[in-house]
Every structure is written in structure tokens, then in C-alpha cells.
Amino acid sequence: MKRVIILALSLTVIVHLSCRSDHRNVIVFHAGSLSVPMKELKKEFEAENPGITVLLESSGSIEAARKISDLGKPCDIMASADYMVIGNILMPDFAEFNVRFASNEMALVHSEKSRFAGEINAENWPDILLRNGVKYGHSDPEKDHCGYRSQLVWQLAEIHYRKPGLYGRLKKSCPPKNIRPKEVALIALVETGALDYIFLYRSVAVQHGLPFVELPREINLGDPAMAAGYGRASLEITGKKPGEKIVVRGEPMIYGVTMVRNPQNKEDAPRFLSLMLGGRGLEIFKRLGQAPLDPPLCAEPDRLPGELRGLVGALKQ
């Protein structure tokens, strides 16, 4: 009887290992602001592809890129809230193409219980934030695109509202304890009342049902027609190498995605991208408050995987 049981257990282990050997993963690093749509894409892709698991890893875009470039972490796809992060950090050594697929805009997010929530608006928010007792925050500019974009918004606000020194006053009144590595980590602080206001993407506010102040188009980084004006703001952040600095300038907010060089899963990563950049994927982004580019655009169309050739348009230089 013991021999029969041992044999049966051995066969079970062999079958289990055999099944596991057929299983494949697609590893996706993505910006925190893409968490909700990525979960929906994961659900659809796995339903259509039994035996394939999409492993999602959320962080700030800059941090996600550096996991690949500096730490050499295994990855197939990297989706950034700023397409320039892919160009500045990953190309050409770690990625061959950069697809622009969606837009967004900055917003000032709060809760119903936030101080002065009943009177804050698109014109008086700088004065409200600087009132005694009001607490506000943003994500880390060195790790997260949303963090440096919040600083660009402050610089543009100084110009737009004609308030000399406003950028410096906003920085001084926002202590380090109000800054988090990525933007989505700030949401709980607003919901619990630890912070009254946070600078966040409009799409994330919509996805979490949070009220927000719609900032003027002159400063919200969401209007392509305002590109020249946005370019008046700039910020210096850490570059690719230790000690290196790069300058990021204000520009309309465009998200980017790429497949890394030598991906872990060369077969399935392009298929996931084809879902993400195809009609169903773009509809998911639209439904969740993030305007898609239709079609997505790429400056390196000849380097795209075959699965994407009919979905992505060539970006005119």
C-alpha cells in the first residue's frame, strides 16, 4: 500500500511540475497612475490566454525605468506616465521604441473634509494652500514624474497668477513629511485627513472618486496648444548615471510604453501590447478618465514588433 501511495504522490508532483513548466509570465513595470487600467488589461489578457500570468509592478515612472537600467531587474514591458522617461533613461541601451498612447492633466485633489474645500477654486487655490493649518503634498520629483510635474505646475502658477515668489513659498510650506515616493501613496493621506490637498493626475482622481480642482489649462500640462507656455517651467533631476543631472521642462502630458531589449517573454509581451494599444485597450483608458491617443504614435515605427505595426502610427518629426 505504501508503494502505491508513494507512486501516486510522485505522479502528482510530476504532473504539477509539468503544468508549471508550461506556464508563462509577462512582467510589466508601470507608473502608479496606470494601476487601475493595467489591472483591467491584465484581467482581459489572462482570460484570453490561459496559462499566462501578467505580473504588474507599480512605482513612479523614473523609479521603474531605473529598476531596468540600474538594477537589471527582469522586465518585459515598461509603461511610463511621461514618454520622455523612456527616451531619457532607457533608450537606446535598454529599449528600441517608445509608443505614445495616452494623455492626462494635473489636478489639485482633496476630500469633502479638506480645509476650505467649500471655497477653493481654480483661481484662489494658491492662497488657500498657504493659509495657516492647510496641509498639502506631492510625490518625490526624483522618483516620480507626477512629483516633478507638480513643481512645474507651481512654477507656471507663479507666472499665470502674476505672484512673484509663489513657487518658493509653496515649496517652503510643503515639508518632506508631506512627500511620498509615488503619487498613489498620497491618496490615503487625503482620505484619512492627514493631508488636505495633493497634486495628482486627473485620471487617478476620477478612478478613485475624489473631488478635485480643475486647474487652468495654462498650468495643468494637459493642453497641446499650450506647449510653448509650459516650456517656460523647468526642473533639474537625477540622470542616468550617479552625479549626472538632467533638466525636465514643462510640456503636454503624454504617456509612453515600450518593450525592453531582450524581454523575459519575447512571445507574449508583444501580444499584451497589442491588447493595450488596440481598440479595447484604448477604450479602457478612455472609460477611466485618461484620454487615449488614437492611434498611438511612435517615432521608431520600423523597430516595432510585428503585432503592433497596424495599431501604431508613425510620429511626424
Short mmCIF file of C-alpha atoms in Angstrom, two decimals:
data_model
loop_
_atom_site.label_atom_id
_atom_site.label_comp_id
_atom_site.label_asym_id
_atom_site.label_seq_id
_atom_site.Cartn_x
_atom_site.Cartn_y
_atom_site.Cartn_z
CA MET A 1 0.00 0.00 0.00
CA LYS A 2 2.86 2.41 0.89
CA ARG A 3 4.45 1.83 -2.52
CA VAL A 4 1.15 2.66 -4.24
CA ILE A 5 0.75 5.88 -2.25
CA ILE A 6 4.34 6.94 -2.90
CA LEU A 7 3.92 6.23 -6.63
CA ALA A 8 0.67 8.21 -6.74
CA LEU A 9 2.30 11.16 -4.97
CA SER A 10 5.27 11.03 -7.33
CA LEU A 11 2.99 11.12 -10.35
CA THR A 12 1.11 14.09 -8.86
CA VAL A 13 4.36 16.02 -8.37
CA ILE A 14 5.49 15.21 -11.93
CA VAL A 15 2.14 16.38 -13.37
CA HIS A 16 2.27 19.53 -11.26
CA LEU A 17 5.79 20.37 -12.37
CA SER A 18 4.86 19.67 -15.97
CA CYS A 19 1.96 22.10 -15.75
CA ARG A 20 4.20 24.72 -14.19
CA SER A 21 6.76 24.33 -16.95
CA ASP A 22 4.10 25.38 -19.49
CA HIS A 23 3.18 28.47 -17.51
CA ARG A 24 4.50 31.84 -18.69
CA ASN A 25 4.65 35.31 -17.18
CA VAL A 26 4.58 38.77 -18.70
CA ILE A 27 6.30 41.26 -16.37
CA VAL A 28 5.01 44.82 -16.57
CA PHE A 29 6.55 47.77 -14.72
CA HIS A 30 4.18 50.73 -14.79
CA ALA A 31 3.52 54.16 -13.35
CA GLY A 32 1.28 54.23 -10.29
CA SER A 33 -1.30 56.30 -12.15
CA LEU A 34 -1.77 53.37 -14.54
CA SER A 35 -2.64 50.87 -11.78
CA VAL A 36 -6.39 50.75 -12.39
CA PRO A 37 -6.35 50.39 -16.22
CA MET A 38 -3.45 47.91 -16.01
CA LYS A 39 -5.46 45.67 -13.69
CA GLU A 40 -8.29 45.64 -16.25
CA LEU A 41 -5.87 44.85 -19.08
CA LYS A 42 -4.34 42.06 -17.00
CA LYS A 43 -7.80 40.56 -16.39
CA GLU A 44 -8.72 40.60 -20.08
CA PHE A 45 -5.37 39.25 -21.26
CA GLU A 46 -5.30 36.37 -18.77
CA ALA A 47 -8.90 35.43 -19.60
CA GLU A 48 -7.97 35.13 -23.27
CA ASN A 49 -4.62 33.42 -22.64
CA PRO A 50 -4.90 30.60 -20.10
CA GLY A 51 -1.52 29.66 -18.69
CA ILE A 52 -0.12 33.20 -18.90
CA THR A 53 0.07 35.47 -15.87
CA VAL A 54 0.63 39.22 -16.13
CA LEU A 55 2.79 40.35 -13.22
CA LEU A 56 2.22 44.03 -12.52
CA GLU A 57 4.71 46.13 -10.55
CA SER A 58 3.69 49.70 -9.76
CA SER A 59 6.06 52.56 -8.92
CA GLY A 60 6.98 56.04 -10.04
CA SER A 61 7.98 56.12 -13.70
CA ILE A 62 11.55 57.22 -13.04
CA GLU A 63 11.96 54.52 -10.42
CA ALA A 64 10.50 51.92 -12.79
CA ALA A 65 12.97 52.87 -15.52
CA ARG A 66 15.90 52.72 -13.12
CA LYS A 67 14.93 49.25 -11.98
CA ILE A 68 15.73 48.23 -15.53
CA SER A 69 18.72 50.46 -16.29
CA ASP A 70 20.46 50.48 -12.90
CA LEU A 71 19.31 47.32 -11.12
CA GLY A 72 18.84 44.98 -14.09
CA LYS A 73 15.55 43.65 -12.79
CA PRO A 74 13.70 41.22 -15.10
CA CYS A 75 11.01 43.00 -17.08
CA ASP A 76 9.12 42.75 -20.38
CA ILE A 77 7.14 45.98 -20.67
CA MET A 78 7.58 49.40 -19.09
CA ALA A 79 4.71 51.94 -19.18
CA SER A 80 5.53 55.48 -18.10
CA ALA A 81 3.40 58.49 -17.23
CA ASP A 82 5.95 60.55 -19.16
CA TYR A 83 7.14 59.21 -22.50
CA MET A 84 10.37 61.20 -22.06
CA VAL A 85 11.41 58.94 -19.17
CA ILE A 86 11.72 56.09 -21.67
CA GLY A 87 13.71 58.26 -24.03
CA ASN A 88 15.96 59.77 -21.37
CA ILE A 89 16.71 56.65 -19.31
CA LEU A 90 16.02 53.51 -21.36
CA MET A 91 16.81 54.37 -24.96
CA PRO A 92 18.85 53.25 -26.78
CA ASP A 93 20.57 50.78 -24.43
CA PHE A 94 17.52 49.17 -22.82
CA ALA A 95 14.68 49.82 -25.28
CA GLU A 96 14.31 50.33 -29.04
CA PHE A 97 10.98 52.11 -29.38
CA ASN A 98 8.73 54.49 -27.46
CA VAL A 99 4.99 54.48 -28.13
CA ARG A 100 2.94 57.48 -27.00
CA PHE A 101 -0.53 56.22 -26.14
CA ALA A 102 -2.49 58.49 -23.75
CA SER A 103 -2.67 61.95 -22.22
CA ASN A 104 -3.61 63.36 -18.83
CA GLU A 105 -3.54 66.58 -16.84
CA MET A 106 -2.59 67.71 -13.35
CA ALA A 107 -5.31 68.43 -10.80
CA LEU A 108 -5.49 69.55 -7.17
CA VAL A 109 -7.20 66.68 -5.37
CA HIS A 110 -8.89 66.81 -1.96
CA SER A 111 -11.68 65.22 0.08
CA GLU A 112 -15.01 66.62 1.22
CA LYS A 113 -13.48 67.17 4.67
CA SER A 114 -10.41 69.09 3.48
CA ARG A 115 -9.96 72.55 4.99
CA PHE A 116 -11.69 75.20 2.87
CA ALA A 117 -12.93 72.58 0.39
CA GLY A 118 -16.14 74.56 0.03
CA GLU A 119 -14.45 77.68 -1.27
CA ILE A 120 -11.34 76.54 -3.16
CA ASN A 121 -11.38 77.01 -6.93
CA ALA A 122 -9.13 77.36 -9.97
CA GLU A 123 -8.26 80.98 -9.14
CA ASN A 124 -7.73 81.03 -5.37
CA TRP A 125 -6.06 77.68 -4.69
CA PRO A 126 -2.54 79.15 -4.18
CA ASP A 127 -3.87 81.42 -1.43
CA ILE A 128 -5.85 78.56 0.15
CA LEU A 129 -2.82 76.27 0.29
CA LEU A 130 -0.74 78.93 2.00
CA ARG A 131 -3.28 79.53 4.77
CA ASN A 132 -2.32 78.54 8.30
CA GLY A 133 -3.10 74.90 9.08
CA VAL A 134 -3.60 73.75 5.48
CA LYS A 135 -1.50 70.68 4.65
CA TYR A 136 -0.69 69.65 1.08
CA GLY A 137 1.72 67.27 -0.60
CA HIS A 138 3.10 65.77 -3.77
CA SER A 139 5.22 62.80 -4.87
CA ASP A 140 9.02 62.75 -4.99
CA PRO A 141 10.36 64.53 -8.12
CA GLU A 142 13.44 62.29 -8.09
CA LYS A 143 11.36 59.11 -8.32
CA ASP A 144 8.07 60.04 -9.87
CA HIS A 145 7.01 62.03 -12.93
CA CYS A 146 3.97 63.35 -11.04
CA GLY A 147 6.33 64.80 -8.46
CA TYR A 148 8.32 66.91 -10.87
CA ARG A 149 5.18 67.84 -12.76
CA SER A 150 3.70 69.24 -9.55
CA GLN A 151 6.76 71.51 -9.30
CA LEU A 152 6.36 72.59 -12.92
CA VAL A 153 2.72 73.46 -12.18
CA TRP A 154 3.85 75.62 -9.26
CA GLN A 155 6.32 77.45 -11.46
CA LEU A 156 3.69 78.05 -14.14
CA ALA A 157 1.23 79.19 -11.46
CA GLU A 158 3.69 81.90 -10.38
CA ILE A 159 3.66 83.20 -13.96
CA HIS A 160 -0.06 82.72 -14.62
CA TYR A 161 -1.32 84.35 -11.43
CA ARG A 162 1.41 87.01 -11.51
CA LYS A 163 2.56 86.20 -8.00
CA PRO A 164 6.35 86.61 -7.80
CA GLY A 165 7.92 84.15 -5.37
CA LEU A 166 4.89 81.83 -5.31
CA TYR A 167 6.91 78.76 -6.31
CA GLY A 168 9.34 79.29 -3.43
CA ARG A 169 6.54 79.86 -0.91
CA LEU A 170 4.72 76.70 -1.98
CA LYS A 171 7.95 74.67 -1.65
CA LYS A 172 8.72 76.12 1.77
CA SER A 173 5.23 75.32 3.09
CA CYS A 174 5.37 71.68 1.93
CA PRO A 175 7.65 69.80 4.38
CA PRO A 176 9.37 66.49 3.48
CA LYS A 177 6.85 64.51 5.55
CA ASN A 178 4.19 65.52 3.01
CA ILE A 179 6.14 63.99 0.11
CA ARG A 180 5.82 60.32 -0.89
CA PRO A 181 7.76 58.18 -3.41
CA LYS A 182 4.79 57.86 -5.78
CA GLU A 183 1.58 59.73 -6.32
CA VAL A 184 -0.91 56.96 -5.47
CA ALA A 185 0.59 56.68 -1.97
CA LEU A 186 -0.80 60.15 -1.29
CA ILE A 187 -4.43 59.15 -1.77
CA ALA A 188 -4.76 57.50 1.65
CA LEU A 189 -3.32 60.63 3.29
CA VAL A 190 -6.11 62.73 1.80
CA GLU A 191 -8.81 60.18 2.55
CA THR A 192 -7.76 59.98 6.22
CA GLY A 193 -7.34 63.74 6.60
CA ALA A 194 -3.57 63.63 7.12
CA LEU A 195 -3.32 65.96 4.11
CA ASP A 196 -5.93 68.39 2.85
CA TYR A 197 -4.73 68.59 -0.76
CA ILE A 198 -2.43 66.68 -3.11
CA PHE A 199 -1.22 67.30 -6.64
CA LEU A 200 -2.31 64.31 -8.68
CA TYR A 201 -3.37 63.22 -12.13
CA ARG A 202 -6.96 63.92 -13.11
CA SER A 203 -7.45 60.30 -14.19
CA VAL A 204 -6.43 58.97 -10.77
CA ALA A 205 -8.90 61.32 -9.06
CA VAL A 206 -11.67 60.10 -11.39
CA GLN A 207 -10.77 56.44 -10.80
CA HIS A 208 -10.88 56.87 -7.01
CA GLY A 209 -13.96 59.06 -6.91
CA LEU A 210 -12.14 62.00 -5.31
CA PRO A 211 -13.17 65.64 -5.79
CA PHE A 212 -10.61 67.89 -7.43
CA VAL A 213 -9.96 71.43 -8.61
CA GLU A 214 -9.58 71.64 -12.38
CA LEU A 215 -6.50 73.79 -12.89
CA PRO A 216 -6.37 76.40 -15.70
CA ARG A 217 -5.16 74.98 -18.99
CA GLU A 218 -2.26 77.44 -18.88
CA ILE A 219 -0.74 75.45 -16.00
CA ASN A 220 -2.27 71.94 -15.95
CA LEU A 221 0.13 70.44 -18.55
CA GLY A 222 -2.81 68.90 -20.37
CA ASP A 223 -3.36 71.08 -23.43
CA PRO A 224 -1.13 70.57 -26.51
CA ALA A 225 -2.00 74.09 -27.65
CA MET A 226 -0.21 75.45 -24.57
CA ALA A 227 3.08 73.64 -25.23
CA ALA A 228 5.11 76.82 -25.69
CA GLY A 229 3.85 78.25 -22.41
CA TYR A 230 4.53 75.03 -20.50
CA GLY A 231 8.12 75.11 -21.72
CA ARG A 232 8.84 78.15 -19.55
CA ALA A 233 8.98 75.87 -16.50
CA SER A 234 11.89 73.50 -15.86
CA LEU A 235 13.36 71.35 -13.10
CA GLU A 236 16.69 69.58 -12.61
CA ILE A 237 16.56 65.91 -11.55
CA THR A 238 18.99 62.99 -11.32
CA GLY A 239 20.03 61.49 -14.66
CA LYS A 240 21.13 58.05 -15.82
CA LYS A 241 24.48 57.99 -14.07
CA PRO A 242 25.47 58.80 -10.45
CA GLY A 243 26.05 62.51 -10.12
CA GLU A 244 24.51 63.26 -13.51
CA LYS A 245 21.67 65.78 -13.76
CA ILE A 246 19.05 66.23 -16.46
CA VAL A 247 16.59 69.06 -16.99
CA VAL A 248 12.90 68.30 -17.47
CA ARG A 249 10.75 71.02 -18.99
CA GLY A 250 7.07 71.60 -18.95
CA GLU A 251 5.24 70.08 -21.88
CA PRO A 252 1.84 68.50 -22.60
CA MET A 253 1.44 65.29 -20.61
CA ILE A 254 1.87 62.21 -22.78
CA TYR A 255 2.23 58.62 -21.54
CA GLY A 256 4.66 56.18 -23.18
CA VAL A 257 5.19 52.43 -23.28
CA THR A 258 7.98 50.20 -24.54
CA MET A 259 9.14 46.59 -24.60
CA VAL A 260 12.61 46.23 -23.14
CA ARG A 261 15.51 44.82 -25.13
CA ASN A 262 15.77 41.06 -24.66
CA PRO A 263 12.49 40.70 -22.74
CA GLN A 264 11.93 37.70 -20.49
CA ASN A 265 8.92 36.68 -22.59
CA LYS A 266 9.52 37.59 -26.24
CA GLU A 267 6.42 35.74 -27.43
CA ASP A 268 3.71 37.14 -25.16
CA ALA A 269 4.93 40.67 -24.39
CA PRO A 270 4.05 41.96 -27.91
CA ARG A 271 0.62 40.32 -27.61
CA PHE A 272 -0.06 42.15 -24.36
CA LEU A 273 1.00 45.41 -26.01
CA SER A 274 -1.35 44.74 -28.92
CA LEU A 275 -4.25 44.45 -26.45
CA MET A 276 -3.16 47.58 -24.61
CA LEU A 277 -2.72 49.69 -27.75
CA GLY A 278 -5.65 48.27 -29.71
CA GLY A 279 -9.28 49.38 -29.63
CA ARG A 280 -10.25 47.56 -26.45
CA GLY A 281 -7.25 48.84 -24.53
CA LEU A 282 -7.77 52.44 -25.61
CA GLU A 283 -11.43 52.19 -24.60
CA ILE A 284 -10.37 51.09 -21.11
CA PHE A 285 -8.18 54.18 -20.74
CA LYS A 286 -10.95 56.44 -22.01
CA ARG A 287 -13.53 54.99 -19.62
CA LEU A 288 -11.18 55.52 -16.69
CA GLY A 289 -10.65 59.22 -17.32
CA GLN A 290 -7.47 59.05 -19.37
CA ALA A 291 -7.74 60.36 -22.92
CA PRO A 292 -6.10 57.88 -25.34
CA LEU A 293 -4.16 58.83 -28.45
CA ASP A 294 -5.99 57.16 -31.30
CA PRO A 295 -3.93 55.89 -32.92
CA PRO A 296 -0.94 55.65 -30.59
CA LEU A 297 2.18 57.19 -32.14
CA CYS A 298 5.83 56.18 -32.38
CA ALA A 299 8.93 57.87 -33.78
CA GLU A 300 10.60 54.48 -34.40
CA PRO A 301 7.88 52.54 -36.31
CA ASP A 302 10.44 50.32 -38.05
CA ARG A 303 11.53 48.94 -34.67
CA LEU A 304 8.05 47.91 -33.52
CA PRO A 305 7.15 44.22 -33.12
CA GLY A 306 5.04 42.93 -35.99
CA GLU A 307 1.96 42.71 -33.76
CA LEU A 308 1.95 46.49 -33.36
CA ARG A 309 2.59 47.59 -36.94
CA GLY A 310 -1.09 48.04 -37.80
CA LEU A 311 -2.02 49.65 -34.49
CA VAL A 312 0.61 52.36 -34.05
CA GLY A 313 1.03 55.35 -36.34
CA ALA A 314 4.31 56.99 -37.31
CA LEU A 315 5.08 60.18 -35.42
CA LYS A 316 5.87 63.04 -37.77
CA GLN A 317 9.19 64.62 -36.88
#
